[in-house]
Structure formats: C-alpha cells, structure tokens
Coordinates of C-alpha atoms (C1' of nucleotides) in Angstrom, one line a residue:
Chain A
M269 CA 0.1 -0.1 -0.4
D270 CA 1.0 3.5 -0.8
R271 CA 2.5 4.7 2.2
R272 CA 1.2 8.5 2.3
I273 CA -2.0 7.1 3.5
E274 CA -0.8 4.7 6.1
K275 CA 1.8 7.7 7.3
S276 CA -2.2 10.7 7.0
R277 CA -4.2 7.8 8.9
Q278 CA -1.3 7.3 11.8
A279 CA -0.9 11.3 12.3
I280 CA -4.9 11.8 12.9
M281 CA -5.1 8.9 14.8
D282 CA -2.1 10.1 17.0
A283 CA -3.3 13.3 16.5
F284 CA -7.0 12.2 18.3
T285 CA -6.1 9.8 20.6
K286 CA -4.5 12.5 21.8
L287 CA -6.7 15.3 22.0
M288 CA -8.8 13.0 24.3
L289 CA -6.5 12.7 26.7
E290 CA -6.8 16.8 26.7
K291 CA -10.9 17.3 27.0
D292 CA -13.4 15.8 26.3
F293 CA -15.1 14.1 22.4
E294 CA -16.9 16.4 22.4
K295 CA -14.9 18.9 22.0
I296 CA -12.5 18.5 19.8
T297 CA -13.9 19.5 16.4
I298 CA -11.9 18.4 12.4
N299 CA -9.7 22.0 12.2
E300 CA -8.1 20.5 15.1
I301 CA -7.1 17.1 14.6
A302 CA -5.5 18.6 10.7
E303 CA -3.8 20.9 13.2
L304 CA -2.5 18.7 15.6
A305 CA -1.6 15.9 13.0
N306 CA 0.0 18.6 10.2
V307 CA -2.2 17.8 7.8
N308 CA -4.7 19.1 4.9
R309 CA -8.6 19.4 6.5
G310 CA -9.5 17.9 3.5
T311 CA -7.0 15.0 4.5
V312 CA -8.6 14.0 6.6
Y313 CA -12.2 13.4 5.8
S314 CA -10.6 11.3 3.0
H315 CA -10.0 8.3 5.5
Y316 CA -13.0 8.9 7.1
V317 CA -16.8 10.7 6.8
D318 CA -16.6 11.8 10.5
I319 CA -14.9 12.6 13.5
F320 CA -17.3 9.6 15.0
D321 CA -16.1 7.4 11.8
L322 CA -12.5 8.4 13.1
L323 CA -13.5 7.6 16.4
N324 CA -14.4 4.7 16.1
Q325 CA -11.2 3.5 14.4
C326 CA -9.2 5.3 16.7
I327 CA -11.4 2.6 19.1
E328 CA -11.0 -0.3 16.4
S329 CA -7.0 0.2 15.8
H330 CA -6.4 1.0 19.5
L331 CA -8.2 -2.8 20.7
N332 CA -7.5 -4.5 17.8
K333 CA -4.1 -3.5 19.6
L334 CA -5.1 -4.7 22.8
F335 CA -5.9 -8.4 21.4
E336 CA -2.7 -8.5 19.3
N337 CA -1.3 -8.7 22.7
C338 CA -2.3 -11.2 24.3
Q339 CA -1.6 -14.2 20.9
P340 CA 0.7 -16.8 23.3
R341 CA 3.5 -16.6 21.8
G342 CA 4.5 -20.6 22.8
S343 CA 3.6 -23.7 22.6
D344 CA 2.9 -24.7 26.1
S345 CA -0.3 -22.8 26.7
S346 CA 0.1 -22.5 30.6
I347 CA 3.0 -20.7 30.5
S348 CA 2.8 -19.2 27.3
G349 CA -0.9 -17.7 28.9
K350 CA 0.9 -16.2 32.1
D351 CA 2.7 -14.6 30.2
S352 CA 0.8 -12.7 26.8
L353 CA -2.1 -12.1 30.3
C354 CA 1.1 -10.5 32.5
K355 CA 1.9 -9.5 28.4
T356 CA -1.8 -7.7 28.1
F357 CA -2.0 -5.8 31.8
N358 CA 1.5 -4.4 30.8
Y359 CA 0.6 -2.7 28.0
L360 CA -3.1 -1.4 29.8
E361 CA -1.1 -0.1 31.6
Q362 CA 1.3 2.3 29.7
N363 CA -1.8 3.6 27.9
A364 CA -3.5 3.6 31.0
F365 CA -5.1 7.3 30.2
F366 CA -6.6 6.0 27.0
Y367 CA -8.9 3.6 28.1
S368 CA -8.9 4.9 31.3
K369 CA -10.9 7.3 28.8
M370 CA -13.0 5.7 27.3
L371 CA -13.6 3.5 30.1
M372 CA -15.0 7.1 32.5
S373 CA -17.3 9.0 29.3
K374 CA -19.6 8.9 29.3
S375 CA -21.1 10.2 25.8
I376 CA -18.4 7.4 24.4
T377 CA -20.9 3.8 24.2
A378 CA -19.3 2.4 21.8
F379 CA -16.3 1.5 23.3
R380 CA -16.7 -0.5 26.4
N381 CA -20.7 -2.1 23.7
R382 CA -16.9 -3.4 21.0
L383 CA -14.3 -4.1 23.9
H384 CA -17.9 -6.6 24.4
V385 CA -17.8 -8.2 21.3
L386 CA -14.6 -8.9 21.1
M387 CA -14.0 -10.7 24.2
V388 CA -17.0 -12.3 23.6
K389 CA -16.0 -13.6 20.6
S390 CA -12.1 -14.1 22.4
V391 CA -14.0 -16.5 24.5
E392 CA -15.9 -18.4 21.8
E393 CA -12.7 -19.3 20.5
Q394 CA -11.2 -19.7 23.2
L395 CA -13.4 -21.5 25.5
D396 CA -12.9 -25.6 25.5
M397 CA -15.5 -27.5 27.1
N398 CA -13.9 -30.6 27.1
G399 CA -14.6 -32.7 30.4
I400 CA -17.5 -28.8 31.5
N401 CA -20.5 -30.3 32.9
T402 CA -22.5 -30.2 30.0
D403 CA -25.9 -29.1 31.7
V404 CA -24.6 -25.7 31.0
N405 CA -25.6 -24.1 28.9
R406 CA -21.3 -23.1 26.4
Q407 CA -23.4 -19.8 25.4
I408 CA -24.2 -18.0 28.7
M409 CA -20.7 -19.5 29.5
V410 CA -18.4 -16.9 27.1
Q411 CA -21.2 -14.2 28.4
Y412 CA -20.1 -15.4 32.1
F413 CA -16.5 -15.3 31.2
A414 CA -16.6 -12.2 28.8
S415 CA -17.7 -10.1 31.4
A416 CA -15.5 -11.2 33.8
T417 CA -13.3 -10.9 32.5
I418 CA -13.7 -7.5 31.8
G419 CA -15.4 -6.7 34.5
V420 CA -11.7 -7.1 36.0
I421 CA -10.2 -4.9 33.5
E422 CA -11.6 -1.5 34.0
W423 CA -11.8 -1.4 38.2
W424 CA -8.1 -2.2 37.3
I425 CA -8.1 0.7 35.1
T426 CA -10.9 3.3 36.7
N427 CA -8.6 2.5 40.0
S428 CA -6.1 3.3 38.8
M429 CA -4.2 0.0 39.1
P430 CA -3.2 -0.4 42.4
Y431 CA -2.2 -3.5 41.8
S432 CA 0.9 -4.0 39.2
S433 CA 0.5 -6.3 36.3
E434 CA 2.8 -9.4 36.8
Y435 CA -0.6 -9.5 40.5
M436 CA -2.6 -9.2 38.4
A437 CA -2.5 -11.9 35.2
E438 CA -1.6 -14.1 38.4
Q439 CA -4.9 -13.4 40.0
L440 CA -7.0 -13.4 36.8
L441 CA -5.6 -16.6 35.1
S442 CA -5.8 -18.2 39.0
L443 CA -9.2 -17.2 38.5
M444 CA -10.2 -18.5 34.9
E445 CA -7.8 -21.6 35.4
R446 CA -10.7 -22.9 37.9
Y447 CA -12.1 -24.1 35.3
Q448 CA -9.5 -26.1 33.2
N449 CA -10.0 -25.0 29.4
V450 CA -9.8 -21.6 29.3
T451 CA -6.4 -21.0 29.5
E452 CA -6.0 -17.5 27.1
P453 CA -9.9 -15.7 27.2
L454 CA -7.4 -13.0 25.8
A455 CA -6.9 -14.6 23.6
R456 CA -8.0 -14.5 19.5
R457 CA -7.3 -16.4 17.3
Chain B
M95 CA 4.9 26.4 1.9
D96 CA 3.7 23.1 1.2
R97 CA 3.7 21.0 4.1
R98 CA 4.5 18.1 2.3
I99 CA 7.6 19.1 1.1
E100 CA 9.0 20.5 5.1
K101 CA 7.3 16.7 6.0
S102 CA 9.9 15.0 3.8
R103 CA 13.0 17.1 4.7
Q104 CA 12.2 16.0 8.1
A105 CA 11.7 13.4 8.0
I106 CA 14.9 12.5 5.4
M107 CA 17.4 14.9 7.9
D108 CA 16.2 12.5 11.2
A109 CA 16.2 9.5 9.4
F110 CA 20.1 10.6 8.6
T111 CA 21.7 12.8 12.1
K112 CA 19.7 9.1 13.9
L113 CA 22.4 6.5 11.6
M114 CA 25.8 9.9 11.8
L115 CA 25.2 8.8 15.3
E116 CA 25.2 4.6 14.4
K117 CA 27.9 4.4 12.1
D118 CA 30.6 6.0 10.0
F119 CA 29.9 8.6 7.4
E120 CA 31.0 6.3 5.0
K121 CA 29.0 3.3 6.2
I122 CA 25.3 4.8 5.0
T123 CA 23.1 4.6 2.2
I124 CA 21.1 6.5 0.0
N125 CA 18.9 3.2 0.8
E126 CA 18.9 2.9 4.0
I127 CA 18.6 7.1 5.5
A128 CA 14.8 6.1 2.5
E129 CA 14.4 3.6 4.5
L130 CA 14.6 5.3 8.1
A131 CA 13.0 8.2 7.4
N132 CA 10.1 5.6 5.5
V133 CA 10.3 8.1 1.8
N134 CA 10.3 6.9 -1.2
R135 CA 14.4 6.9 -2.5
G136 CA 13.1 9.0 -5.4
T137 CA 12.0 11.3 -2.5
V138 CA 15.6 11.3 -1.5
Y139 CA 16.5 12.8 -4.7
S140 CA 14.8 15.2 -5.8
H141 CA 15.1 17.0 -2.3
Y142 CA 19.5 16.4 -2.7
V143 CA 21.2 15.6 -5.5
D144 CA 23.2 12.9 -3.9
I145 CA 24.7 12.1 -0.1
F146 CA 27.0 15.5 0.7
D147 CA 24.4 17.7 -0.8
L148 CA 22.3 15.8 2.5
L149 CA 24.9 16.0 4.7
N150 CA 26.1 19.9 3.4
Q151 CA 22.5 20.8 4.9
C152 CA 22.2 18.5 7.2
I153 CA 25.0 20.3 9.1
E154 CA 23.7 24.0 8.1
S155 CA 20.3 23.5 10.1
H156 CA 22.0 22.1 13.1
L157 CA 24.3 24.9 12.8
N158 CA 20.4 27.2 11.9
K159 CA 19.2 25.6 15.8
L160 CA 22.9 26.2 17.6
F161 CA 22.6 30.1 16.5
E162 CA 18.3 30.4 16.9
N163 CA 19.6 28.8 20.4
C164 CA 21.5 32.4 21.0
Q165 CA 19.7 34.7 20.5
P166 CA 19.2 37.4 23.1
R167 CA 15.2 37.7 24.6
G168 CA 15.3 39.7 26.7
S169 CA 16.4 44.1 26.1
D170 CA 18.9 44.2 28.7
S171 CA 21.9 42.9 27.4
S172 CA 24.1 41.6 29.9
I173 CA 21.5 39.8 31.6
S174 CA 19.9 38.2 28.3
G175 CA 23.6 37.5 27.5
K176 CA 24.1 35.3 29.7
D177 CA 20.5 33.5 29.9
S178 CA 21.0 32.9 26.1
L179 CA 24.5 31.7 26.2
C180 CA 22.8 28.4 29.3
K181 CA 20.1 28.0 26.4
T182 CA 23.2 28.0 23.8
F183 CA 25.4 25.3 26.6
N184 CA 22.6 23.4 26.8
Y185 CA 21.5 23.1 23.7
L186 CA 24.9 21.4 22.9
E187 CA 24.1 19.4 26.0
Q188 CA 21.2 17.2 24.5
N189 CA 22.8 17.9 21.0
A190 CA 25.8 16.9 22.8
F191 CA 26.1 13.2 20.5
F192 CA 26.1 14.4 17.2
Y193 CA 27.8 17.9 17.5
S194 CA 31.1 15.0 18.8
K195 CA 30.1 13.3 16.4
M196 CA 31.0 15.9 14.1
L197 CA 34.1 17.3 15.9
M198 CA 35.4 13.8 16.4
S199 CA 35.0 12.9 12.2
K200 CA 38.1 12.9 10.9
S201 CA 35.9 12.5 7.1
I202 CA 34.0 15.4 7.9
T203 CA 35.6 18.7 7.7
A204 CA 32.9 20.9 6.5
F205 CA 31.5 20.5 9.9
R206 CA 34.3 22.7 11.3
N207 CA 34.6 24.8 8.1
R208 CA 30.8 26.0 8.8
L209 CA 31.0 26.0 12.3
H210 CA 33.9 27.9 12.1
V211 CA 32.7 30.5 9.2
L212 CA 28.7 31.2 10.9
M213 CA 30.9 31.9 14.2
V214 CA 32.8 35.2 12.8
K215 CA 30.7 35.8 11.1
S216 CA 28.1 36.1 14.3
V217 CA 30.8 38.0 16.7
E218 CA 31.7 40.0 13.0
E219 CA 28.2 41.9 13.9
Q220 CA 28.4 41.7 17.8
L221 CA 31.9 43.0 18.2
D222 CA 31.3 46.6 19.1
M223 CA 35.2 48.2 19.1
N224 CA 33.9 51.0 20.8
G225 CA 36.9 51.8 23.5
I226 CA 39.4 49.2 22.6
N227 CA 42.6 50.5 21.5
T228 CA 42.2 51.1 18.3
D229 CA 45.9 49.9 17.5
V230 CA 44.0 46.2 17.5
N231 CA 42.8 45.3 14.1
R232 CA 39.2 44.0 13.9
Q233 CA 39.3 41.7 11.6
I234 CA 41.9 39.3 14.0
M235 CA 40.1 40.8 17.0
V236 CA 37.0 39.1 15.2
Q237 CA 39.4 36.0 14.2
Y238 CA 40.9 35.6 18.2
F239 CA 36.6 36.2 19.9
A240 CA 35.5 33.6 17.0
S241 CA 38.6 30.8 17.0
A242 CA 38.0 30.6 21.4
T243 CA 34.7 30.8 21.2
I244 CA 35.2 27.4 19.7
G245 CA 37.6 26.4 20.8
V246 CA 36.0 26.5 24.5
I247 CA 32.4 25.3 23.0
E248 CA 34.9 21.9 21.5
W249 CA 36.9 20.6 24.1
W250 CA 33.9 21.2 26.2
I251 CA 32.1 18.2 23.6
T252 CA 34.6 16.9 22.9
N253 CA 36.0 15.6 26.6
S254 CA 32.7 14.5 28.0
M255 CA 31.4 18.4 29.4
P256 CA 32.9 18.2 31.9
Y257 CA 31.5 21.0 34.1
S258 CA 28.2 22.4 33.3
S259 CA 25.9 23.5 31.0
E260 CA 25.8 27.0 34.1
Y261 CA 29.3 27.0 34.5
M262 CA 30.9 27.0 31.6
A263 CA 28.3 29.5 30.8
E264 CA 29.5 32.3 33.6
Q265 CA 33.0 30.8 32.9
L266 CA 33.2 31.9 29.2
L267 CA 30.8 35.0 29.4
S268 CA 32.9 36.2 31.8
L269 CA 36.3 36.0 29.6
M270 CA 34.4 37.8 26.5
E271 CA 33.1 40.5 29.5
R272 CA 37.1 41.7 30.1
Y273 CA 36.8 43.2 26.4
Q274 CA 33.4 45.1 28.1
N275 CA 31.5 45.2 25.0
V276 CA 31.4 41.5 22.9
T277 CA 28.5 40.7 25.2
E278 CA 27.2 38.3 22.3
P279 CA 30.3 36.3 20.8
L280 CA 27.2 33.7 19.5
A281 CA 24.1 35.3 17.9
R282 CA 23.6 37.3 15.2
R283 CA 21.5 40.0 14.0
Chain C
dT85 C1' -32.2 39.0 18.4
dC86 C1' -28.6 40.1 15.5
dA87 C1' -23.9 39.8 13.7
dC88 C1' -19.7 38.2 14.4
dA89 C1' -17.3 34.2 13.8
dT90 C1' -15.3 29.1 13.9
dA91 C1' -16.0 24.8 12.3
dT92 C1' -18.5 21.8 8.6
dG93 C1' -18.2 19.3 4.3
dT94 C1' -16.8 19.8 -0.9
dT95 C1' -14.9 20.7 -4.8
dG96 C1' -11.0 22.3 -8.2
dA97 C1' -5.9 22.2 -10.0
dT98 C1' -2.2 21.5 -8.9
dT99 C1' 2.1 19.5 -6.6
dA100 C1' 4.8 16.8 -4.3
dA101 C1' 5.2 11.7 -3.8
dT102 C1' 4.6 6.8 -5.1
dA103 C1' 6.5 1.9 -6.7
dA104 C1' 8.4 0.5 -10.4
dA105 C1' 11.7 -0.5 -13.7
dC106 C1' 16.2 0.1 -15.4
dA107 C1' 21.4 1.0 -17.3
dA108 C1' 25.6 1.8 -14.2
dA109 C1' 28.6 1.8 -11.2
dA110 C1' 30.1 0.3 -6.9
dT111 C1' 30.9 -4.0 -3.3
dA112 C1' 31.4 -7.7 -1.2
dG113 C1' 32.5 -12.6 -1.1
dA114 C1' 34.1 -17.0 -2.8
Chain D
dT140 C1' 39.9 -12.7 -10.3
dC141 C1' 35.0 -13.5 -11.9
dT142 C1' 30.6 -13.6 -9.9
dA143 C1' 26.9 -12.0 -8.2
dT144 C1' 24.7 -8.1 -4.8
dT145 C1' 23.3 -3.9 -3.6
dT146 C1' 24.2 1.0 -4.5
dT147 C1' 23.1 4.7 -7.7
dG148 C1' 21.1 7.6 -10.3
dT149 C1' 17.2 8.2 -13.4
dT150 C1' 12.4 8.0 -15.6
dT151 C1' 7.4 7.9 -16.4
dA152 C1' 2.9 7.0 -15.1
dT153 C1' -0.1 7.8 -11.5
dT154 C1' -1.9 9.1 -6.6
dA155 C1' -2.3 10.7 -2.1
dA156 C1' -2.6 15.0 -0.6
dT157 C1' -2.0 20.7 -0.8
dC158 C1' -4.1 25.0 -1.2
dA159 C1' -7.9 27.7 -1.5
dA160 C1' -12.2 28.9 -2.3
dC161 C1' -16.4 27.6 -1.7
dA162 C1' -22.0 27.7 1.3
dT163 C1' -23.9 25.2 4.6
dA164 C1' -24.2 25.3 9.3
dT165 C1' -24.0 25.6 14.4
dG166 C1' -22.0 28.0 17.9
dT167 C1' -22.0 32.5 20.7
dG168 C1' -21.2 36.8 23.0
dA169 C1' -24.2 41.1 22.4

DNA sequence: TCACATATGTTGATTAATAAACAAAATAGA
DNA sequence: TCTATTTTGTTTATTAATCAACATATGTGA
C-alpha cells in the first residue's frame, strides 16, 4: 500500500488520541485534529466520513493492538498464557490514560460495546468445553467469562491500577484455571 | 510552503542524523536513509543531489538551530546575554552526541569549517570596537574571539562535558566581559 | 435577536510523493 | 579474479495530499 496513506492515518489517529486525553470528545473539532496531525483538513475527510467514524476507527485500532498483545507466543499454553496475560496488563498499564478516558466517558458507549463484542468473540474461540459439565450452556458460559474478564480490567483501570500488572495477571489466571480449559480468554485465533 | 516538503525533509534529516550517530558517514547509504525515513528513495533525490549535499544541508540545519538558540530575548544585553549563553550550552549538551560525532569525525571537515564561518560572521556583527585601543586590528580581533569561543565549545564537547552548561556559560561570559563590549559572541542579527 | 466567528463538508486544480523499472557503478564474497 | 549483490541515480505513470475557495451549518457573545 502507498505509504502516504499509512502515514496520514497514523498522524490523524495519534492527534485524535492525544486530544482525547486532553478534553472531552464533544469539544474536539476536525480543525484541531488536522492542525495537530499536520495534515490538510481535506485529508481527514478523505479517510473518515466524520468525527464519529474517526472515533470508531480509532477505537477499533486501539482494541486491535490490545488483542494483538494477548496472542500466546510459545507452544506451552499455560506458561505462554501467563506471559501473554502479563503483557496484556502491561500494555493496558502503559495506555491506561487512554483506556480510562474511554471507559469513563459517558458520551462514548461505542468503546465498551466494541470491547465486549471482541471479548465474547475471543472467549468463544478459546473456550474448550471438554470435561465441563454438559448441563452448563456454552453461550452463557462465554458471556460469563467475557463479562468477568472485562469487569476485572475495567475495575483495575478506573481505580488507577492499585496492583501491579504481574499480580493482576496471576490473579486472573488463577481464577480462570479453576475452569481448567480456559487458559487464554483474551487471546484470539 | 507545501507541508509535504517540510515533512519529507524533516524525516530524511532525522533519519540521516540518527544514522550518523550509529555509524561512520562513509558507511551510510541513500537506501538506508530512505528506509529509515520511511520515504521513497526518489524523494531523497528530489531534495538532495547526493549524500554530500544531504550532509551539508544537515550541518547547515543543525548550525542554524544552534545559532537560533543564542539570540538574546530580553532587552538588557548583559542579563539576556548570560541567559542565552546558558541556553546555547544547554542545547549543545542535549545534542552533544551529534556535535561530538561531527567534531571528532576525520572525514567530515565541512562541519568545523562551516561552524567557523558562522562564528566569525556572528562575532563580526556583534563586536563593538568602541573604547578598544584602535591599534588593534578589528579583523584579527574577530578571528581571535571566534576561534576562542569555538575552542572552548569544542573542548567541552569532545571531553564529555566535564562541567555543567551553567558553569560554562558563566566562565565564557566572564572571559568575554574582559573586553567589555563583546557580550553576544554567539548571537546573530 | 442579530451579527460575527468558527466549524463543517465539498469541490477542483496543482503538486509532491509513490512504486516500479531501468542501466550503470560500486562493493562484497568466493 | 570472476560473480553475485547492492547501491546509485534517473525516468515514467499514477495517486494521495495540498491549498484555496466555496456554501452551509453551528455556535457565541453583545
């Protein structure tokens, strides 16, 4: 792909993210974004229909990065599971400002919704029902794990990360391991 | 001016400067520069005839920044003189890696030469001969101050900045003040 | 309420940057 | 030394980004 496209998109996304940290979404203008990104205003419109489209694509991009961080690298699922979980929390920690803004904003529901959808999808792909009492509905179990994980993350972020990412990874892993076969709730195929 | 031009130039300059810190000038290729700058190789050639032209423009750009840092801001020349001198040494300190590379490189004489030319020009503009014994040749005095200043800077940089920039500014200022009317040897009109 | 400023979204002409391909020169490496 | 690879410099068609100029909409303060 033409490298100009990637460069412009990146500059616009970065500018938008930066502004999101400084002020409320409602106060952000396309003009500001273009100015900070150092691109022509028309360039913004050539990539995004409006500021809501930009917001959604920005959310998508950040969540993609988040879920990319959860991919287990090694072959041994239990060890790599802990490692990648730890990486995930570290990533969250480094971008905590952004994520807490997104989670705390009243006007932005798109973020939580999208996060939930992705989490459900991820758990669905990872959840192994072998050895689990068959009278437990799988769909419900998926929702259960997804919500549980998001809940922990959300609590951790919005409460200014009271524990280290390592500790959080351990805790979450230990909770998950009680259902033996769910080792990578955040990972995606 | 079209902002694309500025962006490309900046990216290329930054990449080149970065590479200068890592390896010898002779080992740097246009390919590398383009790759690191994330621009098409043709873009490099559209701005610079060859790598020597790039080197010279890079030197020019860095020295411009250096001399911009010496412009006295306030009206009171003696106080602002010390302030701007201090700023200058601070700037040098922050970019010490680059400047020491430039000063120590055997293959690059262009840098020292250009620095000397600019310094002479600067002193020429600043040197006030009032009250100075008229049997001192002004041209010679200019050369004298320019060389003295460069010598101090060069020694400070190549010896890993053994004193703080504040201390250096004080010392240099005190040396200059012995000739009362030379308060801004680094400044340019 | 009215006027004034600022933001939005669109258009069209122009230009810088791009990718790809090329021959020639320089530089390993064997 | 000969060969393979990399680098250099240039060219061409294509495209994304730019600027400037719009009309319209949305505030904001007097």
